[in-house]
XYZ file of C-alpha atoms in Angstrom:
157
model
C 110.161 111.000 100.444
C 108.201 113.831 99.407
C 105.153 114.690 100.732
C 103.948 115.278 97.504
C 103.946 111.382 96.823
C 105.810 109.654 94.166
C 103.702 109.320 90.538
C 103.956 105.543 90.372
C 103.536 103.152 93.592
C 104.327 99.629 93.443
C 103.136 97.550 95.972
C 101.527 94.119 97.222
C 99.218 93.157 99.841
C 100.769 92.543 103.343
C 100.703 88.972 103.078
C 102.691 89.002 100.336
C 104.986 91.268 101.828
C 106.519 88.474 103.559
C 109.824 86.289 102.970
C 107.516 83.961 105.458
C 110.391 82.997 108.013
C 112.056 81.225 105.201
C 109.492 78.500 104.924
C 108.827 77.368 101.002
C 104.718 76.513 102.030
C 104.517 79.193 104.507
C 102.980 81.409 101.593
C 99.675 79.124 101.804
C 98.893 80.857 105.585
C 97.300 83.813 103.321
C 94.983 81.480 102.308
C 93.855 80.528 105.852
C 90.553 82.617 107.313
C 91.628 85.389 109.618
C 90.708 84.175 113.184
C 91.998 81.069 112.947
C 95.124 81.678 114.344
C 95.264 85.408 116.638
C 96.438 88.026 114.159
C 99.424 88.731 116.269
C 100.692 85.042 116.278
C 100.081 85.459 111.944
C 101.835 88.227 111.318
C 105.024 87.395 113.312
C 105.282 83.962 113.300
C 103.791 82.873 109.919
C 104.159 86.254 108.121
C 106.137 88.406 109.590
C 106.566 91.662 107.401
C 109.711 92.956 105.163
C 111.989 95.348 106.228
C 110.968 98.704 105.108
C 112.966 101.735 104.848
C 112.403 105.018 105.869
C 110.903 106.376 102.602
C 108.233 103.409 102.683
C 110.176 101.221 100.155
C 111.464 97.946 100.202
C 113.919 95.704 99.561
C 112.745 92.397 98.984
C 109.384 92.407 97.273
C 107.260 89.725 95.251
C 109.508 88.494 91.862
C 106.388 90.022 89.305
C 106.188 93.744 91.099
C 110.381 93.996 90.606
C 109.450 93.042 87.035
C 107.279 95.007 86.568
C 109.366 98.257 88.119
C 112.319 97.488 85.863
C 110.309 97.582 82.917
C 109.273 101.027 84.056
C 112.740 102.254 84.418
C 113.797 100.399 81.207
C 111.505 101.898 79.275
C 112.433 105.907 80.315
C 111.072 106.504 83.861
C 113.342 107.947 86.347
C 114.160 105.818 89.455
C 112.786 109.091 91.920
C 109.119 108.583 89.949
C 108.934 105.033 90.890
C 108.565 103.210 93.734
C 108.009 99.712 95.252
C 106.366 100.489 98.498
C 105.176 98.366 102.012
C 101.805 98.213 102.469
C 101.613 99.488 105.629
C 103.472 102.662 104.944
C 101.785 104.001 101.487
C 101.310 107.293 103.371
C 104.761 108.348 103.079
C 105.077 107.235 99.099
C 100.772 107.818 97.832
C 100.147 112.031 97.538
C 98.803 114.464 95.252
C 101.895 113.707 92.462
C 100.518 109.791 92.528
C 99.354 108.972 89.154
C 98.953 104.792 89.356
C 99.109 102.883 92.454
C 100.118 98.768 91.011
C 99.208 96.090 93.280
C 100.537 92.884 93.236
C 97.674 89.910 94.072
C 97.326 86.483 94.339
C 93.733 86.098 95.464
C 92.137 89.223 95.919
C 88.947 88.114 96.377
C 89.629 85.257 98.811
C 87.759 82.997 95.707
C 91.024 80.878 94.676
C 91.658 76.860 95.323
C 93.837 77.316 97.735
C 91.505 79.492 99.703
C 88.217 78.463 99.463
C 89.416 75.161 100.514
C 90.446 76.756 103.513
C 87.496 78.548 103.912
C 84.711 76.282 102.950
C 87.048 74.215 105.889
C 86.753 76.596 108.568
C 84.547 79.397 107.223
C 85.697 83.154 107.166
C 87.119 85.439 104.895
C 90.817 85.005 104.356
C 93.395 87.138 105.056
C 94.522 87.676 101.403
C 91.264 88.879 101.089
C 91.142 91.114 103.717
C 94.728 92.941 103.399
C 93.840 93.613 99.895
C 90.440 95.646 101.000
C 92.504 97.483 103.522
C 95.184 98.391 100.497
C 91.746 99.808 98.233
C 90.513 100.999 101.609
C 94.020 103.152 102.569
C 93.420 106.607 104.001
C 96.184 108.153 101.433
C 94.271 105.893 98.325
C 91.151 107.298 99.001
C 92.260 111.216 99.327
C 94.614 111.012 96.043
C 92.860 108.665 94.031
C 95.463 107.142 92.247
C 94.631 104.891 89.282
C 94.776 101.170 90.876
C 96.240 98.442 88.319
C 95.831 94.628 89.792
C 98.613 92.523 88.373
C 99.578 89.410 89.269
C 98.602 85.625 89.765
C 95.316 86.625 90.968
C 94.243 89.602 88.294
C 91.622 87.491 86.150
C 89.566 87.434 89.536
């Protein structure tokens, strides 16, 4: 990928970024308050990340950001100008040709059912709530200053 970034980014929180060891309620553990469990245990046990490829991208991301990519390139963009991208590796795909960064949330304020049951529970902030402050909060966001669209279950928040 160029270091010149690609114009539109597609991406989702970490947590999301997760086939979650193939467990249908293992989604929920973004709910829980970080410190409950050691962040190492988390993230490769409970959430351990998607592949991604050498350019940043992906190839399994959440069902509404793939939507919302092949509407782009249905509707005239060019496959090189978009891109669904991992979280953790938005340096390689966000640069000075970034236009919109997407994100894809389910409760990016940590204010949801599931959540604050979790949290009025054990207290904390969870960590759906957290990995979407560190997306806002990215070293290559904050230098290019692409325009951030929250889509997604959690958008009316």
């Amino acid at each position: 990928m160029s270091r010149e970034g690609v114009p539109i980014v597609l991406t989702a929180d970490r947590t999301l970024m997760s086939e979650y060891g193939g467990g249908i309620f293992m989604g929920f553990s973004a709910c829980i308050p970080k410190g409950l469990i050691p962040d190492r245990l988390y993230f490769s046990l409970f959430c351990p990340p998607v592949k991604a490829n050498e350019d940043g991208s992906v190839e399994v991301a959440p069902c509404g950001t793939r939507k919302v990519e092949a509407t782009l390139l249905n509707h005239g963009f060019r496959r090189e100008d978009v891109i669904v991208a991992h979280p953790e590796h938005l340096d390689k795909v966000v640069g000075p040709r970034t236009r919109a960064l997407g994100i894809t949330e389910n409760d990016p304020l940590g204010i949801g059912p599931a959540t604050s049951t979790f949290t009025g529970i054990f207290g904390g902030e969870a960590y759906m709530a957290i990995k979407f402050r560190e997306l806002l909060n990215n070293p290559a966001v904050k230098r290019f200053k692409p325009k951030i669209i929250v889509g997604g279950p959690g958008s009316w928040q």
